[in-house]
Amino acid sequence: MANRAGSLSSPPVSSRSLRQQRTAWTVLFAAFACFCVLCIGTGLGLRYFLLDSTISLQGILTVGRGTVGLTSTDLIEQAVRYSREIANSSVISTDRQSQATLSFFDPQQPGKLVASVTVRSDTALDLVAMTRPRFDLSGLGYEVAFSDMAGRMKVIIP
């Protein structure tokens, strides 16, 4: 039958044209999926950075009496007689005649004491972490964590 004027008929579609259309749709859907993954990943990363990321507190070991043993991340025990800054993963030990105070300060608010821990004689403890939220809009609080404690200590939180 011949085409009559006014009748709609589609032109013949070649298999090459169909492959090109499928390829174009595949590229379009893949680009949209990448866009969605990037948007979600960026949003979650930004949320973590603003609300859940932490920074370290400033820790100072002050010896009140005797000599205190301090083992830092270099795993070499050092004798401390006066005052010294400490870091995460430090091990503090006192003998029978010594006593020390660990003071934790907020680095973003100079002079603000967060906590003070008096380490009594014959005590050993491992300072695991001392952190604060990176931003004030976070719901997290200050954290000072000890492990493997043997002996006595007194904690003061102002």
Short mmCIF file of C-alpha atoms in Angstrom, two decimals, residues 53-57 106-109 130-136 140-143:
data_model
loop_
_atom_site.label_atom_id
_atom_site.label_comp_id
_atom_site.label_asym_id
_atom_site.label_seq_id
_atom_site.Cartn_x
_atom_site.Cartn_y
_atom_site.Cartn_z
CA SER A 53 34.65 15.21 63.73
CA THR A 54 36.87 15.84 66.74
CA ILE A 55 40.20 17.43 67.59
CA SER A 56 42.61 16.64 70.40
CA LEU A 57 42.61 18.46 73.72
CA ASP A 106 40.42 23.31 75.36
CA PRO A 107 42.71 24.44 72.52
CA GLN A 108 39.99 26.64 70.98
CA GLN A 109 39.37 28.51 74.24
CA MET A 130 41.36 13.26 74.87
CA THR A 131 39.09 14.91 72.33
CA ARG A 132 36.57 17.69 71.82
CA PRO A 133 34.16 18.42 68.96
CA ARG A 134 35.74 20.36 66.09
CA PHE A 135 32.82 22.82 65.96
CA ASP A 136 30.54 24.12 68.71
CA LEU A 140 29.26 15.75 71.03
CA GLY A 141 30.97 16.59 74.30
CA TYR A 142 34.47 16.46 75.68
CA GLU A 143 35.97 13.00 76.04
#
